[in-house]
Amino acid sequence: MVWLTLDRPERLNAVSLEMRDDLWGALTLLRDDPTVRCAVIHGAGDRAFSAGADITEFGTAPTILDAREARRARDLWGVMSTLMVPLVAAVHGFAYGAGLEMSLYCDIRIAAQDARFALPEVTLGYIPSAGGTQTAPRHLQRSDALRLVTSGDSLTAAEAFEAGLVHAVVPSAALLDTARAWAERIASRPQAATRAAKRAVIEGIDLPLTEGLALERRLATALRPAS
Amino acid sequence: MSVTITFEGAIAIITLAPEGGRHDRASIEALGDAAVYAGGHIDGPEAVRAILVTGDFGSGWTDEALGDVDGLPGVEPLGAGVHALAEAPQPVVAAIRGACHGPGLEIALACDIRLVAADATFAAPETAAGMLPRAGGSQRLARAVGRAQALRLLLTGDVVDAVEARRIGLVSAVHPALEVDGAARALAGRIAERGPIATRMGKEAVHRGAEMTLEQALRYETDLTILLQSTADRAEGVRAFASKRPPRFTGR
């Protein structure tokens, strides 16, 4: 089991360029390490999982075409969205913008009672850009996803549970232990099977059903014990 | 008038009042005209930044409309006005009270965010009459609530109340009957204060991206993000944040 800590508590774990590079390194390690069975992502400090992108660094690319190239060349969220290692997010405090979006690439989301979720980008004249406009409607019903994306309104932990955004809400003091228990349960299962199950769901849901069934058949066949 | 449109600041308010709660070709056409009118005002001093749909969503079609034949050359489909509402570029908030059945439900599904009164009820009664929804209901319902609940509503015609509608995710919040208009107006007001290009692109990204594979959808979101970086509003939003003042968006 691996713990990933977003560790800029003095900046509410805002996603800076440096944190993007570190995350890229950590996620590619996870991707390439066959011994990892499950990873938990959480935020350091008392106040936030992550408050979102570090806005002080906006506009540092020379041109918007350079910004597009940079995103394509080092596609952090592309790596996270295709990672076959099961991921658990342990969310406390603010999970805003890129913070919420990061948790939406996780398979299980556990929230502390003080957790708050929002996609506030439209309040500053832009849209979520770590996949939130695509991952939110894949986890939530359409009306709830559009409310988050177009209004910037925030959800409490209880509202997030009601909307189906998180799997459980627990007292803050129990957050990491609860996340550990979920991760250990996943890690205790045969690794090839949990990875194949994640892949079957995530890749299959975007395929026509007949192709999704073919994918499941291929993955299941590969898992069958040799006779 | 079965449909009226009024303006409060940057919010267009479309009020539905089908006669006897029954929609016909004329009432749906009037809805479409209002949606096209509001949707067309995205620029200038009278720009519409959010649309609120309220009033009586209705409990069904008139007998005459039920007998209407769709698909004749040169005749608009009966549901064309509902599709026009779904195509409005600005976010659309629905404030729903009372019966929201058949075409009423289809109008609600063409809105983006649904807030409802505690007395609201929802149903897709068409199959009981040997018919199908005619204004996108069989498609938008499954996209709004998923396959299991869409099939339950379409196959059984079950009437679900506001609490059940919240449980299955058909609506985003339940309010006391006297408060739902205010809550929806406030939500539309918050949306109208956001960057208007961003709220339109956010809406577009959600609806269009949902029809793509995740990989393609993420590229699409990135391209919309990059496009937004060329706007004055995005620069203003970041400047305002840095100087801790409210942004002044111009829609440019």
Short mmCIF file of C-alpha atoms in Angstrom, two decimals:
data_model
loop_
_atom_site.label_atom_id
_atom_site.label_comp_id
_atom_site.label_asym_id
_atom_site.label_seq_id
_atom_site.Cartn_x
_atom_site.Cartn_y
_atom_site.Cartn_z
CA MET A 1 0.00 0.00 0.00
CA VAL A 2 1.21 3.45 -0.84
CA TRP A 3 0.31 6.78 0.82
CA LEU A 4 0.48 9.90 -1.34
CA THR A 5 0.46 13.11 0.69
CA LEU A 6 -0.30 16.48 -0.92
CA ASP A 7 2.18 18.41 1.18
CA ARG A 8 1.93 22.20 0.91
CA PRO A 9 -0.26 22.76 3.98
CA GLU A 10 0.78 26.44 4.21
CA ARG A 11 -0.92 26.94 0.77
CA LEU A 12 -3.87 24.62 1.46
CA ASN A 13 -2.10 22.01 -0.71
CA ALA A 14 -2.74 24.10 -3.83
CA VAL A 15 -1.53 22.34 -6.99
CA SER A 16 1.56 24.29 -8.09
CA LEU A 17 3.74 23.52 -11.10
CA GLU A 18 6.17 21.86 -8.70
CA MET A 19 3.42 19.73 -7.19
CA ARG A 20 2.30 18.74 -10.71
CA ASP A 21 5.86 17.56 -11.44
CA ASP A 22 6.01 15.64 -8.14
CA LEU A 23 2.60 14.09 -8.76
CA TRP A 24 3.63 13.12 -12.25
CA GLY A 25 6.70 11.38 -10.82
CA ALA A 26 4.69 9.64 -8.09
CA LEU A 27 1.90 8.49 -10.43
CA THR A 28 4.29 7.14 -13.08
CA LEU A 29 6.11 5.23 -10.29
CA LEU A 30 2.76 3.79 -9.17
CA ARG A 31 1.91 2.94 -12.75
CA ASP A 32 5.19 1.10 -13.32
CA ASP A 33 5.54 -0.64 -9.93
CA PRO A 34 3.93 -4.08 -10.10
CA THR A 35 4.02 -4.52 -6.31
CA VAL A 36 1.60 -1.68 -5.50
CA ARG A 37 -1.85 -2.99 -4.58
CA CYS A 38 -3.64 0.19 -3.54
CA ALA A 39 -2.81 3.85 -2.91
CA VAL A 40 -4.41 6.43 -0.61
CA ILE A 41 -4.23 10.15 -1.45
CA HIS A 42 -4.71 12.73 1.28
CA GLY A 43 -3.78 16.30 2.12
CA ALA A 44 -1.33 17.44 4.82
CA GLY A 45 -2.44 19.87 7.51
CA ASP A 46 -5.80 20.52 9.13
CA ARG A 47 -7.56 22.64 6.55
CA ALA A 48 -7.58 21.08 3.10
CA PHE A 49 -7.29 18.04 0.88
CA SER A 50 -6.37 20.57 -1.81
CA ALA A 51 -7.84 24.01 -2.46
CA GLY A 52 -7.17 23.72 -6.22
CA ALA A 53 -4.72 25.09 -8.73
CA ASP A 54 -2.17 27.61 -7.49
CA ILE A 55 -3.59 30.74 -9.10
CA THR A 56 -0.45 32.78 -8.40
CA GLU A 57 1.24 30.74 -11.14
CA PHE A 58 -1.41 31.42 -13.81
CA GLY A 59 -0.25 33.05 -17.00
CA THR A 60 3.37 31.91 -16.68
CA ALA A 61 3.40 30.11 -20.05
CA PRO A 62 4.71 32.38 -22.87
CA THR A 63 1.66 31.77 -25.11
CA ILE A 64 -1.55 29.79 -24.83
CA LEU A 65 -0.25 27.44 -27.53
CA ASP A 66 2.76 26.73 -25.31
CA ALA A 67 0.34 26.06 -22.46
CA ARG A 68 -1.53 23.58 -24.66
CA GLU A 69 1.70 21.86 -25.72
CA ALA A 70 2.87 21.61 -22.10
CA ARG A 71 -0.40 19.97 -21.04
CA ARG A 72 -0.22 17.52 -23.93
CA ALA A 73 3.47 16.70 -23.43
CA ARG A 74 3.10 15.97 -19.73
CA ASP A 75 -0.46 14.77 -19.45
CA LEU A 76 -0.70 14.39 -15.67
CA TRP A 77 -4.46 13.86 -15.55
CA GLY A 78 -4.28 11.48 -18.50
CA VAL A 79 -1.89 9.31 -16.46
CA MET A 80 -4.16 9.50 -13.41
CA SER A 81 -7.31 8.69 -15.41
CA THR A 82 -5.72 5.53 -16.88
CA LEU A 83 -3.90 4.33 -13.75
CA MET A 84 -4.94 0.76 -13.02
CA VAL A 85 -3.81 0.85 -9.36
CA PRO A 86 -6.92 1.23 -7.17
CA LEU A 87 -6.94 4.70 -5.58
CA VAL A 88 -8.65 5.85 -2.38
CA ALA A 89 -9.07 9.59 -1.63
CA ALA A 90 -9.24 10.63 2.03
CA VAL A 91 -10.75 14.10 1.85
CA HIS A 92 -10.89 16.69 4.64
CA GLY A 93 -11.42 20.44 4.52
CA PHE A 94 -11.38 22.05 1.10
CA ALA A 95 -11.50 19.85 -1.99
CA TYR A 96 -11.91 22.66 -4.49
CA GLY A 97 -11.10 22.83 -8.19
CA ALA A 98 -8.16 20.60 -9.03
CA GLY A 99 -8.45 19.13 -5.50
CA LEU A 100 -11.95 17.83 -6.17
CA GLU A 101 -10.92 16.82 -9.69
CA MET A 102 -8.00 14.79 -8.35
CA SER A 103 -10.36 12.93 -6.01
CA LEU A 104 -12.65 12.19 -8.98
CA TYR A 105 -9.87 10.10 -10.54
CA CYS A 106 -9.88 7.99 -7.36
CA ASP A 107 -12.06 4.90 -7.12
CA ILE A 108 -13.18 5.39 -3.52
CA ARG A 109 -13.77 8.76 -1.85
CA ILE A 110 -13.98 8.96 1.97
CA ALA A 111 -14.92 12.38 3.37
CA ALA A 112 -14.34 13.85 6.82
CA GLN A 113 -17.36 15.69 8.21
CA ASP A 114 -15.64 19.03 7.57
CA ALA A 115 -15.02 18.32 3.87
CA ARG A 116 -16.30 20.88 1.32
CA PHE A 117 -16.46 20.22 -2.41
CA ALA A 118 -16.65 22.75 -5.24
CA LEU A 119 -15.59 23.54 -8.78
CA PRO A 120 -15.22 27.33 -8.37
CA GLU A 121 -13.46 27.98 -11.69
CA VAL A 122 -16.41 29.82 -13.27
CA THR A 123 -16.25 32.40 -10.46
CA LEU A 124 -12.89 33.42 -11.98
CA GLY A 125 -13.99 33.21 -15.62
CA TYR A 126 -12.65 29.80 -16.59
CA ILE A 127 -13.70 26.13 -16.38
CA PRO A 128 -12.30 23.11 -14.56
CA SER A 129 -9.23 21.92 -16.46
CA ALA A 130 -8.15 18.80 -14.60
CA GLY A 131 -11.02 16.82 -16.10
CA GLY A 132 -13.81 18.00 -13.80
CA THR A 133 -16.30 18.83 -16.55
CA GLN A 134 -15.96 15.21 -17.68
CA THR A 135 -15.44 13.27 -14.45
CA ALA A 136 -18.15 15.06 -12.42
CA PRO A 137 -20.99 13.98 -14.76
CA ARG A 138 -19.54 10.45 -14.85
CA HIS A 139 -19.84 10.21 -11.04
CA LEU A 140 -22.90 12.40 -10.43
CA GLN A 141 -26.33 12.78 -11.97
CA ARG A 142 -26.42 15.40 -14.71
CA SER A 143 -28.34 18.10 -12.77
CA ASP A 144 -25.91 17.92 -9.82
CA ALA A 145 -22.85 17.94 -12.09
CA LEU A 146 -24.12 20.99 -13.99
CA ARG A 147 -24.87 22.79 -10.73
CA LEU A 148 -21.24 22.27 -9.59
CA VAL A 149 -19.73 23.23 -12.96
CA THR A 150 -21.89 26.26 -13.88
CA SER A 151 -22.61 27.86 -10.48
CA GLY A 152 -19.44 27.15 -8.50
CA ASP A 153 -21.68 26.33 -5.49
CA SER A 154 -20.06 24.15 -2.83
CA LEU A 155 -21.34 20.91 -1.27
CA THR A 156 -20.95 19.89 2.37
CA ALA A 157 -19.83 16.35 3.16
CA ALA A 158 -23.46 15.35 3.87
CA GLU A 159 -24.64 16.86 0.57
CA ALA A 160 -21.79 15.12 -1.25
CA PHE A 161 -22.88 11.80 0.26
CA GLU A 162 -26.51 12.42 -0.74
CA ALA A 163 -25.41 13.21 -4.30
CA GLY A 164 -23.35 10.01 -4.46
CA LEU A 165 -20.06 11.88 -4.73
CA VAL A 166 -18.45 10.17 -1.71
CA HIS A 167 -18.74 6.61 -0.42
CA ALA A 168 -18.70 7.45 3.29
CA VAL A 169 -18.60 10.41 5.68
CA VAL A 170 -16.72 9.93 8.95
CA PRO A 171 -15.60 12.11 11.89
CA SER A 172 -12.39 13.95 11.06
CA ALA A 173 -10.38 12.00 13.62
CA ALA A 174 -11.36 8.72 11.94
CA LEU A 175 -10.63 9.77 8.34
CA LEU A 176 -7.21 8.24 7.79
CA ASP A 177 -8.02 5.03 9.67
CA THR A 178 -11.20 4.60 7.63
CA ALA A 179 -9.33 5.22 4.37
CA ARG A 180 -6.65 2.76 5.50
CA ALA A 181 -9.29 0.10 6.22
CA TRP A 182 -10.86 0.54 2.74
CA ALA A 183 -7.43 0.43 1.11
CA GLU A 184 -6.39 -2.66 3.10
CA ARG A 185 -9.59 -4.42 2.08
CA ILE A 186 -8.81 -3.69 -1.57
CA ALA A 187 -5.11 -4.56 -1.14
CA SER A 188 -5.99 -7.91 0.46
CA ARG A 189 -7.65 -9.07 -2.75
CA PRO A 190 -5.70 -10.62 -5.61
CA GLN A 191 -3.97 -7.71 -7.30
CA ALA A 192 -4.49 -8.82 -10.90
CA ALA A 193 -8.23 -9.14 -10.28
CA THR A 194 -8.70 -5.69 -8.70
CA ARG A 195 -6.71 -4.06 -11.50
CA ALA A 196 -8.66 -5.94 -14.16
CA ALA A 197 -11.96 -5.00 -12.50
CA LYS A 198 -11.02 -1.33 -12.43
CA ARG A 199 -9.96 -1.47 -16.06
CA ALA A 200 -13.13 -3.29 -17.11
CA VAL A 201 -15.34 -0.63 -15.52
CA ILE A 202 -13.38 2.47 -16.54
CA GLU A 203 -12.60 1.45 -20.10
CA GLY A 204 -15.80 -0.50 -20.63
CA ILE A 205 -18.24 2.23 -19.67
CA ASP A 206 -17.17 4.37 -22.63
CA LEU A 207 -17.46 1.47 -25.11
CA PRO A 208 -20.53 0.13 -26.89
CA LEU A 209 -21.85 -2.74 -24.71
CA THR A 210 -20.77 -5.48 -27.13
CA GLU A 211 -17.18 -4.19 -27.04
CA GLY A 212 -17.33 -3.79 -23.25
CA LEU A 213 -18.43 -7.40 -22.93
CA ALA A 214 -15.58 -8.48 -25.21
CA LEU A 215 -13.14 -6.52 -23.01
CA GLU A 216 -14.52 -8.25 -19.89
CA ARG A 217 -14.14 -11.63 -21.60
CA ARG A 218 -10.51 -10.95 -22.51
CA LEU A 219 -9.66 -9.71 -19.03
CA ALA A 220 -11.46 -12.62 -17.35
CA THR A 221 -9.73 -15.16 -19.58
CA ALA A 222 -6.34 -13.72 -18.72
CA LEU A 223 -7.14 -14.15 -15.00
CA ARG A 224 -8.34 -17.76 -15.21
CA PRO A 225 -6.04 -20.10 -13.26
CA ALA A 226 -3.90 -22.25 -15.57
CA SER A 227 -5.27 -25.78 -15.65
CA MET B 1 -50.40 33.21 -23.37
CA SER B 2 -49.03 29.75 -22.71
CA VAL B 3 -45.45 31.05 -22.43
CA THR B 4 -44.18 34.45 -21.32
CA ILE B 5 -40.63 35.73 -21.15
CA THR B 6 -39.42 38.49 -18.85
CA PHE B 7 -35.97 39.79 -18.00
CA GLU B 8 -34.45 40.57 -14.61
CA GLY B 9 -30.96 41.91 -15.15
CA ALA B 10 -29.02 39.20 -16.95
CA ILE B 11 -31.61 36.49 -16.23
CA ALA B 12 -34.31 35.56 -18.73
CA ILE B 13 -37.35 34.11 -16.98
CA ILE B 14 -39.55 31.83 -19.07
CA THR B 15 -42.90 31.20 -17.39
CA LEU B 16 -44.97 28.25 -18.57
CA ALA B 17 -48.77 28.34 -18.40
CA PRO B 18 -50.22 25.69 -20.71
CA GLU B 19 -54.02 25.91 -20.73
CA GLY B 20 -55.43 23.42 -18.25
CA GLY B 21 -51.91 22.08 -17.72
CA ARG B 22 -52.00 20.48 -21.17
CA HIS B 23 -49.38 21.17 -23.83
CA ASP B 24 -50.10 21.37 -27.52
CA ARG B 25 -48.10 22.20 -30.62
CA ALA B 26 -48.60 25.94 -30.03
CA SER B 27 -47.41 25.91 -26.40
CA ILE B 28 -44.26 23.97 -27.27
CA GLU B 29 -43.58 26.26 -30.25
CA ALA B 30 -43.96 29.27 -27.95
CA LEU B 31 -41.47 27.71 -25.54
CA GLY B 32 -39.06 27.17 -28.43
CA ASP B 33 -39.45 30.79 -29.58
CA ALA B 34 -38.74 32.05 -26.04
CA ALA B 35 -35.68 29.77 -25.74
CA VAL B 36 -34.29 30.89 -29.11
CA TYR B 37 -34.88 34.53 -28.18
CA ALA B 38 -33.18 34.24 -24.77
CA GLY B 39 -30.45 31.99 -26.13
CA GLY B 40 -29.66 34.46 -28.90
CA HIS B 41 -28.91 37.30 -26.47
CA ILE B 42 -25.40 36.33 -25.42
CA ASP B 43 -23.71 39.65 -26.11
CA GLY B 44 -24.20 43.36 -25.48
CA PRO B 45 -25.95 45.32 -22.76
CA GLU B 46 -29.03 43.05 -22.79
CA ALA B 47 -27.00 39.85 -22.61
CA VAL B 48 -28.72 36.88 -20.99
CA ARG B 49 -26.34 34.95 -18.76
CA ALA B 50 -28.76 32.46 -17.21
CA ILE B 51 -32.27 31.25 -18.05
CA LEU B 52 -34.88 30.39 -15.44
CA VAL B 53 -37.85 28.23 -16.43
CA THR B 54 -40.76 28.35 -14.01
CA GLY B 55 -44.56 28.20 -13.81
CA ASP B 56 -46.70 25.17 -14.65
CA PHE B 57 -44.61 22.51 -16.40
CA GLY B 58 -47.81 20.64 -17.12
CA SER B 59 -49.36 17.23 -16.70
CA GLY B 60 -49.69 16.05 -20.30
CA TRP B 61 -50.63 16.75 -23.91
CA THR B 62 -54.01 17.82 -25.22
CA ASP B 63 -55.96 15.10 -27.01
CA GLU B 64 -55.39 16.94 -30.26
CA ALA B 65 -51.61 17.00 -29.77
CA LEU B 66 -51.61 13.29 -28.89
CA GLY B 67 -53.16 12.58 -32.27
CA ASP B 68 -50.69 14.81 -34.07
CA VAL B 69 -48.51 13.01 -36.59
CA ASP B 70 -44.77 13.61 -36.40
CA GLY B 71 -42.34 13.29 -39.24
CA LEU B 72 -44.36 14.81 -42.08
CA PRO B 73 -42.21 16.69 -44.60
CA GLY B 74 -42.17 20.41 -43.86
CA VAL B 75 -43.69 20.02 -40.40
CA GLU B 76 -41.55 20.56 -37.33
CA PRO B 77 -41.50 17.64 -34.90
CA LEU B 78 -43.87 18.23 -31.97
CA GLY B 79 -40.89 18.35 -29.58
CA ALA B 80 -38.82 20.86 -31.57
CA GLY B 81 -39.40 23.67 -29.05
CA VAL B 82 -38.12 21.47 -26.22
CA HIS B 83 -34.99 20.66 -28.21
CA ALA B 84 -34.52 24.40 -28.80
CA LEU B 85 -34.55 24.94 -25.02
CA ALA B 86 -31.92 22.20 -24.59
CA GLU B 87 -29.78 23.98 -27.20
CA ALA B 88 -29.76 27.32 -25.36
CA PRO B 89 -26.07 28.10 -24.80
CA GLN B 90 -26.58 29.60 -21.32
CA PRO B 91 -27.20 27.44 -18.23
CA VAL B 92 -30.93 26.82 -17.67
CA VAL B 93 -32.36 26.44 -14.15
CA ALA B 94 -35.82 24.91 -13.65
CA ALA B 95 -38.09 25.78 -10.71
CA ILE B 96 -40.74 23.06 -10.64
CA ARG B 97 -43.98 22.93 -8.65
CA GLY B 98 -46.89 20.52 -8.87
CA ALA B 99 -47.33 18.03 -11.69
CA CYS B 100 -44.41 17.68 -14.07
CA HIS B 101 -45.56 14.79 -16.25
CA GLY B 102 -45.13 13.77 -19.88
CA PRO B 103 -44.11 16.84 -21.89
CA GLY B 104 -43.64 18.70 -18.58
CA LEU B 105 -40.97 16.19 -17.57
CA GLU B 106 -39.41 16.49 -21.02
CA ILE B 107 -39.19 20.28 -20.65
CA ALA B 108 -37.62 19.82 -17.21
CA LEU B 109 -35.07 17.42 -18.73
CA ALA B 110 -34.12 20.03 -21.34
CA CYS B 111 -33.09 22.29 -18.43
CA ASP B 112 -29.65 21.89 -16.86
CA ILE B 113 -30.34 22.13 -13.13
CA ARG B 114 -33.67 21.17 -11.56
CA LEU B 115 -34.84 22.59 -8.22
CA VAL B 116 -38.28 21.49 -7.06
CA ALA B 117 -41.02 22.21 -4.57
CA ALA B 118 -41.97 19.56 -2.02
CA ASP B 119 -45.33 19.14 -3.83
CA ALA B 120 -43.78 18.40 -7.24
CA THR B 121 -44.44 15.05 -8.88
CA PHE B 122 -42.82 13.45 -11.91
CA ALA B 123 -43.98 10.83 -14.36
CA ALA B 124 -43.55 9.58 -17.92
CA PRO B 125 -47.08 8.26 -18.59
CA GLU B 126 -46.72 7.77 -22.35
CA THR B 127 -46.39 3.98 -22.52
CA ALA B 128 -49.72 3.51 -20.73
CA ALA B 129 -51.33 5.18 -23.77
CA GLY B 130 -49.33 3.02 -26.15
CA MET B 131 -46.99 5.88 -26.96
CA LEU B 132 -43.44 7.09 -26.43
CA PRO B 133 -42.17 10.45 -25.18
CA ARG B 134 -42.03 12.81 -28.17
CA ALA B 135 -39.74 15.58 -26.97
CA GLY B 136 -36.54 13.71 -26.12
CA GLY B 137 -37.77 12.11 -22.90
CA SER B 138 -36.51 8.61 -23.61
CA GLN B 139 -33.03 9.97 -24.34
CA ARG B 140 -32.57 12.79 -21.83
CA LEU B 141 -34.14 10.85 -18.93
CA ALA B 142 -31.56 8.05 -19.15
CA ARG B 143 -28.78 10.63 -19.39
CA ALA B 144 -30.17 12.46 -16.34
CA VAL B 145 -30.77 9.55 -13.96
CA GLY B 146 -29.10 6.49 -15.48
CA ARG B 147 -30.56 3.42 -17.08
CA ALA B 148 -32.20 1.70 -14.10
CA GLN B 149 -34.38 4.62 -13.00
CA ALA B 150 -35.12 5.77 -16.57
CA LEU B 151 -36.46 2.34 -17.49
CA ARG B 152 -38.48 2.15 -14.28
CA LEU B 153 -40.16 5.50 -15.01
CA LEU B 154 -40.73 4.82 -18.72
CA LEU B 155 -41.97 1.24 -18.36
CA THR B 156 -44.18 1.67 -15.27
CA GLY B 157 -45.36 5.27 -15.59
CA ASP B 158 -44.84 5.47 -11.78
CA VAL B 159 -45.49 8.91 -10.31
CA VAL B 160 -42.53 9.84 -8.11
CA ASP B 161 -42.64 12.60 -5.51
CA ALA B 162 -40.03 15.28 -4.87
CA VAL B 163 -38.14 13.30 -2.23
CA GLU B 164 -37.91 10.25 -4.49
CA ALA B 165 -36.88 12.51 -7.40
CA ARG B 166 -34.00 13.81 -5.25
CA ARG B 167 -33.04 10.27 -4.22
CA ILE B 168 -32.67 9.14 -7.83
CA GLY B 169 -30.85 12.34 -8.82
CA LEU B 170 -33.55 13.63 -11.18
CA VAL B 171 -33.50 16.92 -9.25
CA SER B 172 -30.77 18.69 -7.29
CA ALA B 173 -32.74 20.03 -4.31
CA VAL B 174 -36.21 20.03 -2.73
CA HIS B 175 -37.58 23.29 -1.28
CA PRO B 176 -40.85 24.29 0.44
CA ALA B 177 -43.37 25.22 -2.28
CA LEU B 178 -43.24 28.93 -1.49
CA GLU B 179 -39.44 29.02 -1.58
CA VAL B 180 -38.51 27.13 -4.72
CA ASP B 181 -38.84 30.12 -7.06
CA GLY B 182 -36.63 32.20 -4.80
CA ALA B 183 -34.02 29.46 -4.53
CA ALA B 184 -33.95 28.96 -8.30
CA ARG B 185 -33.81 32.72 -8.89
CA ALA B 186 -30.87 32.96 -6.46
CA LEU B 187 -29.07 30.07 -8.18
CA ALA B 188 -29.64 31.67 -11.61
CA GLY B 189 -28.35 34.92 -10.10
CA ARG B 190 -25.13 33.26 -8.92
CA ILE B 191 -24.61 31.68 -12.36
CA ALA B 192 -25.23 35.10 -13.98
CA GLU B 193 -22.41 36.56 -11.86
CA ARG B 194 -19.86 34.00 -13.06
CA GLY B 195 -17.78 34.40 -16.18
CA PRO B 196 -20.43 34.10 -18.92
CA ILE B 197 -18.16 32.44 -21.48
CA ALA B 198 -17.04 30.00 -18.80
CA THR B 199 -20.59 29.05 -17.77
CA ARG B 200 -21.56 28.48 -21.42
CA MET B 201 -18.45 26.41 -22.11
CA GLY B 202 -18.87 24.51 -18.85
CA LYS B 203 -22.40 23.56 -19.90
CA GLU B 204 -21.20 22.58 -23.35
CA ALA B 205 -18.31 20.54 -21.94
CA VAL B 206 -20.63 18.54 -19.66
CA HIS B 207 -23.31 17.75 -22.25
CA ARG B 208 -21.05 17.16 -25.26
CA GLY B 209 -18.27 15.46 -23.32
CA ALA B 210 -20.71 12.94 -21.88
CA GLU B 211 -21.22 11.61 -25.42
CA MET B 212 -17.47 10.97 -25.89
CA THR B 213 -14.98 8.48 -24.50
CA LEU B 214 -13.25 9.86 -21.41
CA GLU B 215 -9.96 10.18 -23.29
CA GLN B 216 -11.53 12.30 -26.05
CA ALA B 217 -13.59 14.23 -23.51
CA LEU B 218 -10.50 15.19 -21.51
CA ARG B 219 -8.83 16.50 -24.68
CA TYR B 220 -11.98 18.46 -25.46
CA GLU B 221 -11.99 20.02 -21.97
CA THR B 222 -8.32 20.94 -22.40
CA ASP B 223 -9.03 22.67 -25.71
CA LEU B 224 -11.94 24.64 -24.23
CA THR B 225 -9.66 25.59 -21.32
CA ILE B 226 -6.98 26.83 -23.70
CA LEU B 227 -9.61 28.75 -25.70
CA LEU B 228 -10.76 30.42 -22.47
CA GLN B 229 -7.19 31.51 -21.78
CA SER B 230 -7.56 33.85 -24.75
CA THR B 231 -10.48 35.71 -23.14
CA ALA B 232 -10.41 39.02 -21.27
CA ASP B 233 -12.78 37.55 -18.66
CA ARG B 234 -10.33 34.89 -17.58
CA ALA B 235 -7.56 37.49 -17.20
CA GLU B 236 -9.98 39.69 -15.23
CA GLY B 237 -10.98 36.77 -12.99
CA VAL B 238 -7.39 35.99 -12.09
CA ARG B 239 -6.55 39.70 -11.55
CA ALA B 240 -9.61 40.17 -9.33
CA PHE B 241 -8.68 37.11 -7.29
CA ALA B 242 -5.16 38.43 -6.78
CA SER B 243 -6.42 41.82 -5.61
CA LYS B 244 -9.23 40.27 -3.53
CA ARG B 245 -12.06 42.14 -5.28
CA PRO B 246 -15.11 40.88 -7.15
CA PRO B 247 -14.46 40.35 -10.87
CA ARG B 248 -16.14 42.49 -13.54
CA PHE B 249 -16.86 40.15 -16.43
CA THR B 250 -17.69 41.61 -19.84
CA GLY B 251 -18.29 38.43 -21.85
CA ARG B 252 -15.20 39.05 -23.96
#
